[in-house]
Amino acid sequence: MTRTFPILARTRIVVPALFCAAAALFVAGCATPSKPPAAPTASHPAAPDAATLRERHLAAADAAADQYRTCLYGHVARYINLVPDPARLADEAAAECAPITERFHRERQAAILTYTSATDASQQADAATLSLQADGLRVARARATELRALR
């Protein structure tokens, strides 16, 4: 004789009922017409102005630059014992941390784009990104050489 627990016996009825109720709500939700977007009110602030956008993008670019440097130095410190050549280690670190420079470039370009043309913004962002990469690589090589000397 098999005994079923009351909880398990009810799940055979409850689960399909819940599924049917969820499906009915989904279908009813899809059938209702969409509402037009509401006008900006006190609860929905208007879009930020150019200066605010510029500051946000610059703050995001600064955060990306800090993250890039941290990534480089962390990579150098982690793999100093595995890679004997400081220059090669710094190059590997730069390759590992390259996606962060892409985010820096995008944020910097978006910040510059708020007050100049797209071409100028792209050129200035390229220059800032190259400067960040060159300085980071230089410092990463120096740090790798320093750590190698301490060993």
mmCIF file of N, CA, C and O in Angstrom, residues 10-86:
data_model
loop_
_atom_site.group_PDB
_atom_site.id
_atom_site.type_symbol
_atom_site.label_atom_id
_atom_site.label_comp_id
_atom_site.label_asym_id
_atom_site.label_seq_id
_atom_site.Cartn_x
_atom_site.Cartn_y
_atom_site.Cartn_z
ATOM 1 N N ARG A 10 -1.854 17.431 -3.138
ATOM 2 C CA ARG A 10 -2.397 18.730 -3.539
ATOM 3 C C ARG A 10 -1.605 19.364 -4.670
ATOM 4 O O ARG A 10 -2.132 20.132 -5.450
ATOM 5 N N THR A 11 -0.321 19.065 -4.771
ATOM 6 C CA THR A 11 0.488 19.695 -5.823
ATOM 7 C C THR A 11 0.022 19.272 -7.204
ATOM 8 O O THR A 11 0.203 20.009 -8.157
ATOM 9 N N ARG A 12 -0.563 18.109 -7.310
ATOM 10 C CA ARG A 12 -1.060 17.664 -8.613
ATOM 11 C C ARG A 12 -2.202 18.549 -9.097
ATOM 12 O O ARG A 12 -2.444 18.677 -10.281
ATOM 13 N N ILE A 13 -2.903 19.168 -8.164
ATOM 14 C CA ILE A 13 -4.019 20.044 -8.517
ATOM 15 C C ILE A 13 -3.568 21.495 -8.562
ATOM 16 O O ILE A 13 -3.927 22.242 -9.455
ATOM 17 N N VAL A 14 -2.707 21.889 -7.625
ATOM 18 C CA VAL A 14 -2.321 23.292 -7.468
ATOM 19 C C VAL A 14 -1.411 23.754 -8.600
ATOM 20 O O VAL A 14 -1.606 24.830 -9.159
ATOM 21 N N VAL A 15 -0.427 22.957 -8.974
ATOM 22 C CA VAL A 15 0.536 23.384 -9.984
ATOM 23 C C VAL A 15 -0.139 23.668 -11.323
ATOM 24 O O VAL A 15 0.061 24.732 -11.911
ATOM 25 N N PRO A 16 -0.958 22.762 -11.852
ATOM 26 C CA PRO A 16 -1.625 23.097 -13.124
ATOM 27 C C PRO A 16 -2.554 24.298 -12.998
ATOM 28 O O PRO A 16 -2.659 25.106 -13.928
ATOM 29 N N ALA A 17 -3.180 24.454 -11.852
ATOM 30 C CA ALA A 17 -4.072 25.603 -11.665
ATOM 31 C C ALA A 17 -3.277 26.904 -11.672
ATOM 32 O O ALA A 17 -3.699 27.899 -12.270
ATOM 33 N N LEU A 18 -2.116 26.899 -11.018
ATOM 34 C CA LEU A 18 -1.266 28.102 -11.022
ATOM 35 C C LEU A 18 -0.757 28.394 -12.427
ATOM 36 O O LEU A 18 -0.686 29.542 -12.853
ATOM 37 N N PHE A 19 -0.381 27.362 -13.140
ATOM 38 C CA PHE A 19 0.099 27.543 -14.501
ATOM 39 C C PHE A 19 -0.983 28.149 -15.387
ATOM 40 O O PHE A 19 -0.726 29.075 -16.159
ATOM 41 N N CYS A 20 -2.189 27.651 -15.260
ATOM 42 C CA CYS A 20 -3.306 28.174 -16.056
ATOM 43 C C CYS A 20 -3.604 29.631 -15.692
ATOM 44 O O CYS A 20 -3.869 30.461 -16.568
ATOM 45 N N ALA A 21 -3.535 29.949 -14.415
ATOM 46 C CA ALA A 21 -3.796 31.327 -13.981
ATOM 47 C C ALA A 21 -2.725 32.264 -14.508
ATOM 48 O O ALA A 21 -3.016 33.371 -14.976
ATOM 49 N N ALA A 22 -1.461 31.824 -14.473
ATOM 50 C CA ALA A 22 -0.374 32.663 -14.984
ATOM 51 C C ALA A 22 -0.515 32.863 -16.486
ATOM 52 O O ALA A 22 -0.302 33.963 -17.010
ATOM 53 N N ALA A 23 -0.871 31.815 -17.188
ATOM 54 C CA ALA A 23 -1.052 31.933 -18.640
ATOM 55 C C ALA A 23 -2.200 32.871 -18.968
ATOM 56 O O ALA A 23 -2.114 33.678 -19.904
ATOM 57 N N ALA A 24 -3.273 32.817 -18.194
ATOM 58 C CA ALA A 24 -4.421 33.699 -18.437
ATOM 59 C C ALA A 24 -4.039 35.155 -18.199
ATOM 60 O O ALA A 24 -4.428 36.051 -18.955
ATOM 61 N N LEU A 25 -3.242 35.405 -17.147
ATOM 62 C CA LEU A 25 -2.797 36.778 -16.888
ATOM 63 C C LEU A 25 -1.881 37.278 -17.993
ATOM 64 O O LEU A 25 -1.939 38.432 -18.397
ATOM 65 N N PHE A 26 -1.013 36.391 -18.483
ATOM 66 C CA PHE A 26 -0.099 36.770 -19.550
ATOM 67 C C PHE A 26 -0.867 37.141 -20.814
ATOM 68 O O PHE A 26 -0.599 38.155 -21.451
ATOM 69 N N VAL A 27 -1.817 36.311 -21.177
ATOM 70 C CA VAL A 27 -2.613 36.574 -22.374
ATOM 71 C C VAL A 27 -3.432 37.846 -22.200
ATOM 72 O O VAL A 27 -3.522 38.674 -23.101
ATOM 73 N N ALA A 28 -3.995 38.039 -21.028
ATOM 74 C CA ALA A 28 -4.783 39.247 -20.782
ATOM 75 C C ALA A 28 -3.888 40.481 -20.817
ATOM 76 O O ALA A 28 -4.287 41.535 -21.310
ATOM 77 N N GLY A 29 -2.672 40.358 -20.315
ATOM 78 C CA GLY A 29 -1.740 41.487 -20.330
ATOM 79 C C GLY A 29 -1.303 41.845 -21.731
ATOM 80 O O GLY A 29 -1.107 43.010 -22.062
ATOM 81 N N CYS A 30 -1.159 40.853 -22.596
ATOM 82 C CA CYS A 30 -0.754 41.115 -23.972
ATOM 83 C C CYS A 30 -1.893 41.711 -24.790
ATOM 84 O O CYS A 30 -1.663 42.405 -25.768
ATOM 85 N N ALA A 31 -3.123 41.422 -24.415
ATOM 86 C CA ALA A 31 -4.258 41.877 -25.195
ATOM 87 C C ALA A 31 -4.632 43.323 -24.894
ATOM 88 O O ALA A 31 -5.295 43.973 -25.690
ATOM 89 N N THR A 32 -4.215 43.846 -23.761
ATOM 90 C CA THR A 32 -4.586 45.219 -23.410
ATOM 91 C C THR A 32 -3.777 46.198 -24.240
ATOM 92 O O THR A 32 -2.613 45.969 -24.529
ATOM 93 N N PRO A 33 -4.366 47.298 -24.654
ATOM 94 C CA PRO A 33 -3.628 48.278 -25.460
ATOM 95 C C PRO A 33 -2.574 48.976 -24.599
ATOM 96 O O PRO A 33 -2.760 49.153 -23.403
ATOM 97 N N SER A 34 -1.482 49.337 -25.243
ATOM 98 C CA SER A 34 -0.436 50.025 -24.496
ATOM 99 C C SER A 34 -0.840 51.475 -24.263
ATOM 100 O O SER A 34 -1.530 52.091 -25.070
ATOM 101 N N LYS A 35 -0.369 52.007 -23.164
ATOM 102 C CA LYS A 35 -0.708 53.382 -22.808
ATOM 103 C C LYS A 35 0.300 54.328 -23.455
ATOM 104 O O LYS A 35 1.463 53.984 -23.618
ATOM 105 N N PRO A 36 -0.098 55.529 -23.799
ATOM 106 C CA PRO A 36 0.870 56.486 -24.341
ATOM 107 C C PRO A 36 1.824 56.906 -23.234
ATOM 108 O O PRO A 36 1.477 56.891 -22.059
ATOM 109 N N PRO A 37 3.060 57.278 -23.586
ATOM 110 C CA PRO A 37 4.019 57.678 -22.556
ATOM 111 C C PRO A 37 3.535 58.933 -21.835
ATOM 112 O O PRO A 37 2.985 59.857 -22.438
ATOM 113 N N ALA A 38 3.774 58.934 -20.551
ATOM 114 C CA ALA A 38 3.347 60.069 -19.735
ATOM 115 C C ALA A 38 4.305 61.239 -19.925
ATOM 116 O O ALA A 38 5.486 61.066 -20.207
ATOM 117 N N ALA A 39 3.782 62.429 -19.778
ATOM 118 C CA ALA A 39 4.612 63.629 -19.870
ATOM 119 C C ALA A 39 5.491 63.716 -18.626
ATOM 120 O O ALA A 39 5.151 63.197 -17.571
ATOM 121 N N PRO A 40 6.670 64.365 -18.733
ATOM 122 C CA PRO A 40 7.542 64.482 -17.564
ATOM 123 C C PRO A 40 6.832 65.231 -16.428
ATOM 124 O O PRO A 40 6.253 66.289 -16.633
ATOM 125 N N THR A 41 6.871 64.637 -15.275
ATOM 126 C CA THR A 41 6.271 65.254 -14.090
ATOM 127 C C THR A 41 7.303 65.256 -12.981
ATOM 128 O O THR A 41 8.465 64.936 -13.208
ATOM 129 N N ALA A 42 6.858 65.567 -11.806
ATOM 130 C CA ALA A 42 7.773 65.581 -10.670
ATOM 131 C C ALA A 42 8.306 64.176 -10.392
ATOM 132 O O ALA A 42 9.448 64.014 -9.965
ATOM 133 N N SER A 43 7.508 63.146 -10.649
ATOM 134 C CA SER A 43 7.981 61.781 -10.414
ATOM 135 C C SER A 43 8.854 61.268 -11.562
ATOM 136 O O SER A 43 9.634 60.355 -11.394
ATOM 137 N N HIS A 44 8.697 61.841 -12.762
ATOM 138 C CA HIS A 44 9.508 61.489 -13.918
ATOM 139 C C HIS A 44 10.310 62.717 -14.344
ATOM 140 O O HIS A 44 9.821 63.556 -15.092
ATOM 141 N N PRO A 45 11.573 62.834 -13.891
ATOM 142 C CA PRO A 45 12.338 64.026 -14.250
ATOM 143 C C PRO A 45 12.671 64.054 -15.743
ATOM 144 O O PRO A 45 12.728 63.030 -16.402
ATOM 145 N N ALA A 46 12.873 65.244 -16.247
ATOM 146 C CA ALA A 46 13.224 65.423 -17.655
ATOM 147 C C ALA A 46 14.648 64.926 -17.893
ATOM 148 O O ALA A 46 15.396 64.656 -16.963
ATOM 149 N N ALA A 47 15.013 64.802 -19.147
ATOM 150 C CA ALA A 47 16.354 64.344 -19.499
ATOM 151 C C ALA A 47 17.400 65.329 -18.975
ATOM 152 O O ALA A 47 17.181 66.541 -18.977
ATOM 153 N N PRO A 48 18.554 64.814 -18.521
ATOM 154 C CA PRO A 48 19.582 65.702 -17.991
ATOM 155 C C PRO A 48 20.177 66.580 -19.093
ATOM 156 O O PRO A 48 20.196 66.210 -20.265
ATOM 157 N N ASP A 49 20.688 67.722 -18.709
ATOM 158 C CA ASP A 49 21.280 68.635 -19.682
ATOM 159 C C ASP A 49 22.673 68.154 -20.095
ATOM 160 O O ASP A 49 23.197 67.181 -19.565
ATOM 161 N N ALA A 50 23.283 68.849 -21.038
ATOM 162 C CA ALA A 50 24.573 68.430 -21.601
ATOM 163 C C ALA A 50 25.683 68.424 -20.552
ATOM 164 O O ALA A 50 26.528 67.530 -20.546
ATOM 165 N N ALA A 51 25.693 69.409 -19.668
ATOM 166 C CA ALA A 51 26.739 69.470 -18.647
ATOM 167 C C ALA A 51 26.654 68.278 -17.694
ATOM 168 O O ALA A 51 27.676 67.688 -17.316
ATOM 169 N N THR A 52 25.450 67.907 -17.332
ATOM 170 C CA THR A 52 25.272 66.758 -16.441
ATOM 171 C C THR A 52 25.693 65.477 -17.137
ATOM 172 O O THR A 52 26.378 64.629 -16.539
ATOM 173 N N LEU A 53 25.319 65.330 -18.396
ATOM 174 C CA LEU A 53 25.734 64.149 -19.157
ATOM 175 C C LEU A 53 27.252 64.083 -19.283
ATOM 176 O O LEU A 53 27.853 63.017 -19.136
ATOM 177 N N ARG A 54 27.861 65.225 -19.567
ATOM 178 C CA ARG A 54 29.316 65.275 -19.697
ATOM 179 C C ARG A 54 29.985 64.833 -18.401
ATOM 180 O O ARG A 54 30.915 64.028 -18.406
ATOM 181 N N GLU A 55 29.496 65.342 -17.276
ATOM 182 C CA GLU A 55 30.073 64.972 -15.981
ATOM 183 C C GLU A 55 29.912 63.480 -15.699
ATOM 184 O O GLU A 55 30.827 62.836 -15.187
ATOM 185 N N ARG A 56 28.756 62.932 -16.035
ATOM 186 C CA ARG A 56 28.537 61.497 -15.822
ATOM 187 C C ARG A 56 29.481 60.660 -16.671
ATOM 188 O O ARG A 56 30.060 59.677 -16.207
ATOM 189 N N HIS A 57 29.639 61.043 -17.940
ATOM 190 C CA HIS A 57 30.531 60.295 -18.822
ATOM 191 C C HIS A 57 31.989 60.436 -18.392
ATOM 192 O O HIS A 57 32.748 59.466 -18.446
ATOM 193 N N LEU A 58 32.373 61.625 -17.967
ATOM 194 C CA LEU A 58 33.746 61.803 -17.495
ATOM 195 C C LEU A 58 34.005 61.002 -16.225
ATOM 196 O O LEU A 58 35.086 60.431 -16.047
ATOM 197 N N ALA A 59 33.031 60.957 -15.329
ATOM 198 C CA ALA A 59 33.182 60.153 -14.113
ATOM 199 C C ALA A 59 33.301 58.666 -14.469
ATOM 200 O O ALA A 59 34.114 57.942 -13.886
ATOM 201 N N ALA A 60 32.512 58.220 -15.428
ATOM 202 C CA ALA A 60 32.596 56.822 -15.867
ATOM 203 C C ALA A 60 33.936 56.546 -16.546
ATOM 204 O O ALA A 60 34.520 55.470 -16.371
ATOM 205 N N ALA A 61 34.446 57.501 -17.305
ATOM 206 C CA ALA A 61 35.755 57.342 -17.950
ATOM 207 C C ALA A 61 36.861 57.287 -16.901
ATOM 208 O O ALA A 61 37.795 56.478 -17.012
ATOM 209 N N ASP A 62 36.781 58.134 -15.886
ATOM 210 C CA ASP A 62 37.775 58.099 -14.804
ATOM 211 C C ASP A 62 37.733 56.767 -14.064
ATOM 212 O O ASP A 62 38.778 56.203 -13.717
ATOM 213 N N ALA A 63 36.544 56.262 -13.821
ATOM 214 C CA ALA A 63 36.407 54.964 -13.154
ATOM 215 C C ALA A 63 37.007 53.854 -14.019
ATOM 216 O O ALA A 63 37.674 52.951 -13.503
ATOM 217 N N ALA A 64 36.787 53.919 -15.328
ATOM 218 C CA ALA A 64 37.364 52.919 -16.230
ATOM 219 C C ALA A 64 38.889 53.014 -16.255
ATOM 220 O O ALA A 64 39.584 51.993 -16.297
ATOM 221 N N ALA A 65 39.425 54.233 -16.212
ATOM 222 C CA ALA A 65 40.876 54.409 -16.185
ATOM 223 C C ALA A 65 41.466 53.815 -14.902
ATOM 224 O O ALA A 65 42.501 53.138 -14.941
ATOM 225 N N ASP A 66 40.811 54.063 -13.786
ATOM 226 C CA ASP A 66 41.277 53.482 -12.521
ATOM 227 C C ASP A 66 41.210 51.962 -12.567
ATOM 228 O O ASP A 66 42.126 51.270 -12.097
ATOM 229 N N GLN A 67 40.144 51.429 -13.128
ATOM 230 C CA GLN A 67 40.000 49.978 -13.229
ATOM 231 C C GLN A 67 41.067 49.397 -14.155
ATOM 232 O O GLN A 67 41.595 48.318 -13.901
ATOM 233 N N TYR A 68 41.404 50.117 -15.211
ATOM 234 C CA TYR A 68 42.442 49.660 -16.135
ATOM 235 C C TYR A 68 43.793 49.573 -15.429
ATOM 236 O O TYR A 68 44.503 48.583 -15.543
ATOM 237 N N ARG A 69 44.127 50.619 -14.688
ATOM 238 C CA ARG A 69 45.393 50.610 -13.959
ATOM 239 C C ARG A 69 45.427 49.491 -12.925
ATOM 240 O O ARG A 69 46.434 48.793 -12.779
ATOM 241 N N THR A 70 44.338 49.315 -12.220
ATOM 242 C CA THR A 70 44.265 48.249 -11.220
ATOM 243 C C THR A 70 44.412 46.880 -11.883
ATOM 244 O O THR A 70 45.098 46.004 -11.354
ATOM 245 N N CYS A 71 43.791 46.711 -13.025
ATOM 246 C CA CYS A 71 43.891 45.456 -13.765
ATOM 247 C C CYS A 71 45.341 45.196 -14.180
ATOM 248 O O CYS A 71 45.856 44.088 -14.003
ATOM 249 N N LEU A 72 46.010 46.217 -14.707
ATOM 250 C CA LEU A 72 47.407 46.060 -15.128
ATOM 251 C C LEU A 72 48.303 45.674 -13.958
ATOM 252 O O LEU A 72 49.071 44.716 -14.042
ATOM 253 N N TYR A 73 48.205 46.413 -12.878
ATOM 254 C CA TYR A 73 49.090 46.180 -11.740
ATOM 255 C C TYR A 73 48.792 44.839 -11.081
ATOM 256 O O TYR A 73 49.702 44.141 -10.637
ATOM 257 N N GLY A 74 47.521 44.470 -11.041
ATOM 258 C CA GLY A 74 47.162 43.170 -10.481
ATOM 259 C C GLY A 74 47.693 42.026 -11.323
ATOM 260 O O GLY A 74 48.183 41.025 -10.801
ATOM 261 N N HIS A 75 47.601 42.171 -12.634
ATOM 262 C CA HIS A 75 48.106 41.135 -13.534
ATOM 263 C C HIS A 75 49.613 40.991 -13.374
ATOM 264 O O HIS A 75 50.123 39.870 -13.296
ATOM 265 N N VAL A 76 50.313 42.098 -13.305
ATOM 266 C CA VAL A 76 51.770 42.069 -13.143
ATOM 267 C C VAL A 76 52.135 41.400 -11.818
ATOM 268 O O VAL A 76 53.010 40.536 -11.761
ATOM 269 N N ALA A 77 51.450 41.780 -10.751
ATOM 270 C CA ALA A 77 51.767 41.201 -9.439
ATOM 271 C C ALA A 77 51.448 39.707 -9.389
ATOM 272 O O ALA A 77 52.176 38.937 -8.760
ATOM 273 N N ARG A 78 50.371 39.289 -10.052
ATOM 274 C CA ARG A 78 49.970 37.880 -10.022
ATOM 275 C C ARG A 78 50.929 36.988 -10.798
ATOM 276 O O ARG A 78 51.211 35.871 -10.386
ATOM 277 N N TYR A 79 51.402 37.455 -11.926
ATOM 278 C CA TYR A 79 52.172 36.594 -12.821
ATOM 279 C C TYR A 79 53.663 36.911 -12.859
ATOM 280 O O TYR A 79 54.371 36.436 -13.745
ATOM 281 N N ILE A 80 54.163 37.654 -11.896
ATOM 282 C CA ILE A 80 55.584 38.024 -11.882
ATOM 283 C C ILE A 80 56.475 36.789 -11.775
ATOM 284 O O ILE A 80 57.567 36.757 -12.344
ATOM 285 N N ASN A 81 56.021 35.770 -11.080
ATOM 286 C CA ASN A 81 56.835 34.563 -10.929
ATOM 287 C C ASN A 81 56.756 33.645 -12.148
ATOM 288 O O ASN A 81 57.628 32.801 -12.343
ATOM 289 N N LEU A 82 55.747 33.799 -12.964
ATOM 290 C CA LEU A 82 55.582 32.922 -14.123
ATOM 291 C C LEU A 82 56.210 33.473 -15.397
ATOM 292 O O LEU A 82 56.587 32.710 -16.284
ATOM 293 N N VAL A 83 56.287 34.785 -15.506
ATOM 294 C CA VAL A 83 56.829 35.409 -16.719
ATOM 295 C C VAL A 83 58.093 36.176 -16.326
ATOM 296 O O VAL A 83 58.022 37.204 -15.654
ATOM 297 N N PRO A 84 59.248 35.687 -16.742
ATOM 298 C CA PRO A 84 60.500 36.317 -16.300
ATOM 299 C C PRO A 84 60.795 37.681 -16.936
ATOM 300 O O PRO A 84 61.437 38.520 -16.324
ATOM 301 N N ASP A 85 60.318 37.935 -18.143
ATOM 302 C CA ASP A 85 60.611 39.186 -18.842
ATOM 303 C C ASP A 85 59.580 40.250 -18.468
ATOM 304 O O ASP A 85 58.395 40.105 -18.763
ATOM 305 N N PRO A 86 60.020 41.360 -17.824
ATOM 306 C CA PRO A 86 59.072 42.401 -17.414
ATOM 307 C C PRO A 86 58.316 43.042 -18.574
ATOM 308 O O PRO A 86 57.135 43.359 -18.453
#
